[in-house]
CSV table of C-alpha atoms in Angstrom, one decimal:
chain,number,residue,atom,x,y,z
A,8,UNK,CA,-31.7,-46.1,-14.8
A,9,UNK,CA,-33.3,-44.0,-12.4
A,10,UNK,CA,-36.8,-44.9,-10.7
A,11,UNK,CA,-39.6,-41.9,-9.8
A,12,UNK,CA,-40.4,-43.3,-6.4
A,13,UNK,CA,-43.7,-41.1,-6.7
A,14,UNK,CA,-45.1,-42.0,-10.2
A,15,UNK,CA,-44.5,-45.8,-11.1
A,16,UNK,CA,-45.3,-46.4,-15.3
A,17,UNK,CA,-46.7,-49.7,-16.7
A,18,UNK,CA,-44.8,-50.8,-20.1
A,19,UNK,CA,-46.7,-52.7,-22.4
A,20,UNK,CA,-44.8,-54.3,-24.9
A,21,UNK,CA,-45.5,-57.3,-27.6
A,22,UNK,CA,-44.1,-60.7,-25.8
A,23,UNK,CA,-41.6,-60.7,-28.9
A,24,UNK,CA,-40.3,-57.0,-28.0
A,25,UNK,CA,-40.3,-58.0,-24.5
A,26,UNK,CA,-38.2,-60.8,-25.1
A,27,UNK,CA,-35.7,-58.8,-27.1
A,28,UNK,CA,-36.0,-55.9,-24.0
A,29,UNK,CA,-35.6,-58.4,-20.8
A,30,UNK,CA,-32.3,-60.1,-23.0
A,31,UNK,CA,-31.3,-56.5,-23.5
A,32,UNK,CA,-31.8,-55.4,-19.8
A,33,UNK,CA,-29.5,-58.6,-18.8
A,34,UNK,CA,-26.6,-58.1,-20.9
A,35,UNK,CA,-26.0,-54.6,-19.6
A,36,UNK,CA,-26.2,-55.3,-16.3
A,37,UNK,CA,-23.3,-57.9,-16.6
A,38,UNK,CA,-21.1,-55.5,-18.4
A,39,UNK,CA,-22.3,-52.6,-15.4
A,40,UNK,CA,-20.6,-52.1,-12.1
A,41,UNK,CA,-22.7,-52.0,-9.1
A,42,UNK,CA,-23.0,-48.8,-7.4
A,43,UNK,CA,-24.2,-49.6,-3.9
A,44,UNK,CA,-26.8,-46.9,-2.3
A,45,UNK,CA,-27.2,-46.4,1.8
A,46,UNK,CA,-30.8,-45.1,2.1
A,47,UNK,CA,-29.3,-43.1,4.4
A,48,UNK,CA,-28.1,-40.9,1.9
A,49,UNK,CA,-30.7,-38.6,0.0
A,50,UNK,CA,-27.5,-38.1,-2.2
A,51,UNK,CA,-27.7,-41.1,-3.7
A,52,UNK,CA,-31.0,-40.2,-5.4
A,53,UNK,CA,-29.7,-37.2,-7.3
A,54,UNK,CA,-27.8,-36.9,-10.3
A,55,UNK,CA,-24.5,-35.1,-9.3
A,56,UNK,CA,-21.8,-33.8,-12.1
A,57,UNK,CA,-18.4,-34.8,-11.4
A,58,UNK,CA,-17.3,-31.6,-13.1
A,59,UNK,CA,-18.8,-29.3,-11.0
A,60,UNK,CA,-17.4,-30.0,-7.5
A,61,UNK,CA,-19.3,-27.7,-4.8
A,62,UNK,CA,-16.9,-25.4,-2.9
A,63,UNK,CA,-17.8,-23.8,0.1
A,64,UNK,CA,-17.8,-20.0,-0.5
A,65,UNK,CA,-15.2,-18.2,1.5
A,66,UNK,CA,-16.8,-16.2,4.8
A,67,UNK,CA,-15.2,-12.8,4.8
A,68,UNK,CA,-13.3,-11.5,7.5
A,69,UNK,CA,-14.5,-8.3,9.6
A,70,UNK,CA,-11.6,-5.6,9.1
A,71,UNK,CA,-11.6,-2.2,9.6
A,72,UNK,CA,-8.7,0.3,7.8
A,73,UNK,CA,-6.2,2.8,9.8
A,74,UNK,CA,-4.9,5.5,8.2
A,75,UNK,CA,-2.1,8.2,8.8
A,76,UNK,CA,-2.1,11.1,6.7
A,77,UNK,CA,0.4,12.5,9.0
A,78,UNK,CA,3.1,9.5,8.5
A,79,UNK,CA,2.0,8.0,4.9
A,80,UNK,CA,0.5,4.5,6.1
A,81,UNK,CA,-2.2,2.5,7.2
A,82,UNK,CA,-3.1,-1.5,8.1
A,83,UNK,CA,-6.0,-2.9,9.0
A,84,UNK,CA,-7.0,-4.9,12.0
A,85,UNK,CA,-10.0,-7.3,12.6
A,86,UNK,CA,-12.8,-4.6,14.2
A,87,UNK,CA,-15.2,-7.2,15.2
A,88,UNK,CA,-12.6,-7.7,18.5
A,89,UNK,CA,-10.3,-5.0,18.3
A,90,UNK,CA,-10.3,-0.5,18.4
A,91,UNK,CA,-7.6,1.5,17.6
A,92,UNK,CA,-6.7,4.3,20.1
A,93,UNK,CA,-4.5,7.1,18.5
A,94,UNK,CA,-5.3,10.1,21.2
A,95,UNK,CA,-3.0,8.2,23.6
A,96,UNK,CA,-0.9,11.1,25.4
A,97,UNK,CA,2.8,10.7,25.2
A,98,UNK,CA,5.2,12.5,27.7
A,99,UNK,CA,7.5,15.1,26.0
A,100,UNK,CA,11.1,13.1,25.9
A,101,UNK,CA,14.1,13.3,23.6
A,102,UNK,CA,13.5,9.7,22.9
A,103,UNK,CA,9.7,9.5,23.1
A,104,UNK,CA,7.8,8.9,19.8
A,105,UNK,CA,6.1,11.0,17.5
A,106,UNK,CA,2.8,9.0,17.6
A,107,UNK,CA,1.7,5.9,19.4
A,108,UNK,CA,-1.0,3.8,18.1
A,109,UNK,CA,-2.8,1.7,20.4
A,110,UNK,CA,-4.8,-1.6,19.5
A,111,UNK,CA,-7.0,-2.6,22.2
A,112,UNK,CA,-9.8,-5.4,22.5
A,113,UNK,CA,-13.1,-4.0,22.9
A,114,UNK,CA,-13.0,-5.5,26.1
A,115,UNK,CA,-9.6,-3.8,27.3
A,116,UNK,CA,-10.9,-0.4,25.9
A,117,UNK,CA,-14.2,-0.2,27.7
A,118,UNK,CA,-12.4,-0.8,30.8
A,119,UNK,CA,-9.8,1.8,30.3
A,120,UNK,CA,-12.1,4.4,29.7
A,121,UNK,CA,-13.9,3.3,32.8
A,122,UNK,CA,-10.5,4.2,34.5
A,123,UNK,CA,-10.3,0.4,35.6
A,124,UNK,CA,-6.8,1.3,35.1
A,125,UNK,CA,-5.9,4.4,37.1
A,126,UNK,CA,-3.8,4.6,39.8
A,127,UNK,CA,-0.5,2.9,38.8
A,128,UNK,CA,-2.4,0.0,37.6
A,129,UNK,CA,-0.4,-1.4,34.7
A,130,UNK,CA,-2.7,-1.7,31.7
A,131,UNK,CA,-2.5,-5.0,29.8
A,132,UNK,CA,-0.3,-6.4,26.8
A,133,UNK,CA,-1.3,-5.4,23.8
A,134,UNK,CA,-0.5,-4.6,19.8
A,135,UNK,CA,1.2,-1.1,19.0
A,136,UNK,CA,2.3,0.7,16.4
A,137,UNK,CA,5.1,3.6,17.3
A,138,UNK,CA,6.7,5.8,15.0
A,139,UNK,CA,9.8,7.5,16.1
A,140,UNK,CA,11.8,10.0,14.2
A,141,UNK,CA,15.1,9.1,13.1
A,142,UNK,CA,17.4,12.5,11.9
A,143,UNK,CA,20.7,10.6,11.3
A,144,UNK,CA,18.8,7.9,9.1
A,145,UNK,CA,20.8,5.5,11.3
A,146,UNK,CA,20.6,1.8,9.9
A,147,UNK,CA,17.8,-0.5,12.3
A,148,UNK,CA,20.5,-2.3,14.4
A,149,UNK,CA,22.0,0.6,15.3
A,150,UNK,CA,19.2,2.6,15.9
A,151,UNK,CA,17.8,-0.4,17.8
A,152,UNK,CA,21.0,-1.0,20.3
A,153,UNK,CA,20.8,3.3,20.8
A,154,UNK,CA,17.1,2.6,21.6
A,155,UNK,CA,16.5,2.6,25.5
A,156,UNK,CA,12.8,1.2,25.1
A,157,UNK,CA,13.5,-2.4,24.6
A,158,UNK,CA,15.7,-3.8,27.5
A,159,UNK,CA,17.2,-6.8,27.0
A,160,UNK,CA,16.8,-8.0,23.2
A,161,UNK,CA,17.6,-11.1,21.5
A,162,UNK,CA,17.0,-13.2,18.3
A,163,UNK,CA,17.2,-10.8,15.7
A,164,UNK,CA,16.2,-11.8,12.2
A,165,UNK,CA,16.2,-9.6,8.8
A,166,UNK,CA,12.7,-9.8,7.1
A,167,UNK,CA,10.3,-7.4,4.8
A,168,UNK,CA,7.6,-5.8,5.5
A,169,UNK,CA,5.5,-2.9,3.3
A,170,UNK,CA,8.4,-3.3,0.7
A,171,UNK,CA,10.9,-2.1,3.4
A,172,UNK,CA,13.6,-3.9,4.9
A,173,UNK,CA,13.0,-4.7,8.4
A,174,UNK,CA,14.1,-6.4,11.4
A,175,UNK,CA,12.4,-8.5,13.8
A,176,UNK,CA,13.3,-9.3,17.2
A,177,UNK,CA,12.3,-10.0,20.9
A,178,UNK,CA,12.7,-7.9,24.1
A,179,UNK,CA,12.1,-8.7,27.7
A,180,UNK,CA,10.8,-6.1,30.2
A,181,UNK,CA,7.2,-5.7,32.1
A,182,UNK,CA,6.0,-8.1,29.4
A,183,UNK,CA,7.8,-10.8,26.5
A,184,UNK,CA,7.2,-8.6,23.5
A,185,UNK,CA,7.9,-9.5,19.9
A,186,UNK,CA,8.4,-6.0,17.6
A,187,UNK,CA,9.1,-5.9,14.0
A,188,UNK,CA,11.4,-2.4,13.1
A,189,UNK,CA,11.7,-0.9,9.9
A,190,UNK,CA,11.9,2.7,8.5
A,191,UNK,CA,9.5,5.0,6.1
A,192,UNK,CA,10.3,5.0,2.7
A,193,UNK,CA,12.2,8.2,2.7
A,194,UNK,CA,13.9,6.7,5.9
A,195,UNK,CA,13.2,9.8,8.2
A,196,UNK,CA,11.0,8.0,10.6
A,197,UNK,CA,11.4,4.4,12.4
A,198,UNK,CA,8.3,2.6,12.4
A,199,UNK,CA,7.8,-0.3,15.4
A,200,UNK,CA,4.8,-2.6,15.6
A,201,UNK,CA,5.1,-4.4,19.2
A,202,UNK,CA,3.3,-7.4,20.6
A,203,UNK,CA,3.5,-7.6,24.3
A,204,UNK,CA,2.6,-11.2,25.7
A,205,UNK,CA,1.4,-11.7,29.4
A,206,UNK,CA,1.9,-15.7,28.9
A,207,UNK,CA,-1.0,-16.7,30.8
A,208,UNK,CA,-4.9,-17.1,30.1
A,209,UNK,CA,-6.2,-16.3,26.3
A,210,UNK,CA,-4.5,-12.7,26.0
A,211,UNK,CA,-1.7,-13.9,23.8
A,212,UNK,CA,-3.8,-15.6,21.7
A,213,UNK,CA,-6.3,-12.9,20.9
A,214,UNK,CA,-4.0,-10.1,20.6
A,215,UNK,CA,-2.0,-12.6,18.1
A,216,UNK,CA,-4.7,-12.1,15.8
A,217,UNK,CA,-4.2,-7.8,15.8
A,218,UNK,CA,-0.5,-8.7,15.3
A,219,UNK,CA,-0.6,-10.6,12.7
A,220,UNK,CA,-2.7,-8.6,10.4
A,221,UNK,CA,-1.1,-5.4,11.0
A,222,UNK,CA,2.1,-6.6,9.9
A,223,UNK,CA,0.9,-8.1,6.6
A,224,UNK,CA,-1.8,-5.5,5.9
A,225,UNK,CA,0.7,-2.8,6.6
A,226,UNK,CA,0.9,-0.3,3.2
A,227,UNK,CA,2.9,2.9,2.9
A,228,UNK,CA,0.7,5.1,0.8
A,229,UNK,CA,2.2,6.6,-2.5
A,230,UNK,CA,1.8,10.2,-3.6
């Protein structure tokens, strides 16, 4: 029974009826549990349906989309933190890549285009995405251990990524780097997403974020 705090009623009933009401009113509170109420809790005033649990909505994640019309693909990244650099010049090489993509935190950009960075200053660990050609259609191991850009590498596992078979590994050089490796569709081009770790301050941890969703929002397109 619930009680309007703000309007109180008066029942007026024939002393029989109110007999029969009051005997009534005891009997059904012996067969009731008691529900105990904290005043602290304005919940405890309302009616709330069991069957309608509230759930709290889902608060969507800022994400912007890259796309290659040259090479067939595109990921996203979370744009609230991160920019995507694609303009990045790459020195003419037999084993340099065909494009380097660049994933930068907004803080890291702004001071690169400041030229914070010039003057043999190494520019910090970060989240790439390289695509390299491969002629021979050479199988990833192989075309990994011919590789000369990832020094010393280790623990290599097989995995997926984009529908593709893929490999992922570690490398040491200026930086710890984790890359996953795996080839286009057609399997003309090698595709490597790297993640270069400074392991000190927050760097690893932000840039973990950028890693992470490239390699499970990375599509090839179709058609």
């Amino acid at each position: 029974m619930r009680v309007n705090h703000k309007q109180l009623k008066k029942w007026v009933l024939h002393p029989v009826a109110l007999g029969l009401v009051v005997a009534g009113m005891i009997a059904c509170q012996s067969e009731s549990p008691i529900v105990s109420s904290s005043p602290a809790s304005p919940a405890s005033n309302r009616e709330v349906s069991p069957s309608k649990p509230s759930t709290p909505k889902p608060i969507p994640q800022n994400k912007a989309i890259y796309k290659s019309d040259r090479f067939g693909f595109q990921f996203s990244y979370p744009s609230n933190i991160f920019v995507v650099d694609d303009k990045a010049k790459i020195p003419f090489s037999n084993n340099a890549p065909l494009a380097a993509i660049e994933i930068w935190t907004q803080e890291h950009a702004k001071k690169i285009r400041s030229g914070a960075y010039e003057g043999g200053t190494e520019y910090p660990a970060n989240v790439s995405v390289t695509v390299a050609n491969n002629p021979q259609k050479l199988p990833l191991q192989k075309w990994v251990q011919q590789s000369n850009q990832f020094g010393v590498t280790r623990a290599l596992k097989d995995t997926k990524i984009a529908g593709q078979n893929a490999i992922a590994f570690q490398s040491s050089g200026l930086y710890e780097n984790e890359h996953v490796v795996f080839t286009s569709p057609n399997g003309s081009n090698i595709i490597v997403i790297t993640f270069g770790k400074t392991g000190y301050g927050n760097n690893d941890a932000i840039y973990q974020k950028a890693f992470d969703q490239v390699v499970n929002s990375f599509t090839f397109l179709r058609g």
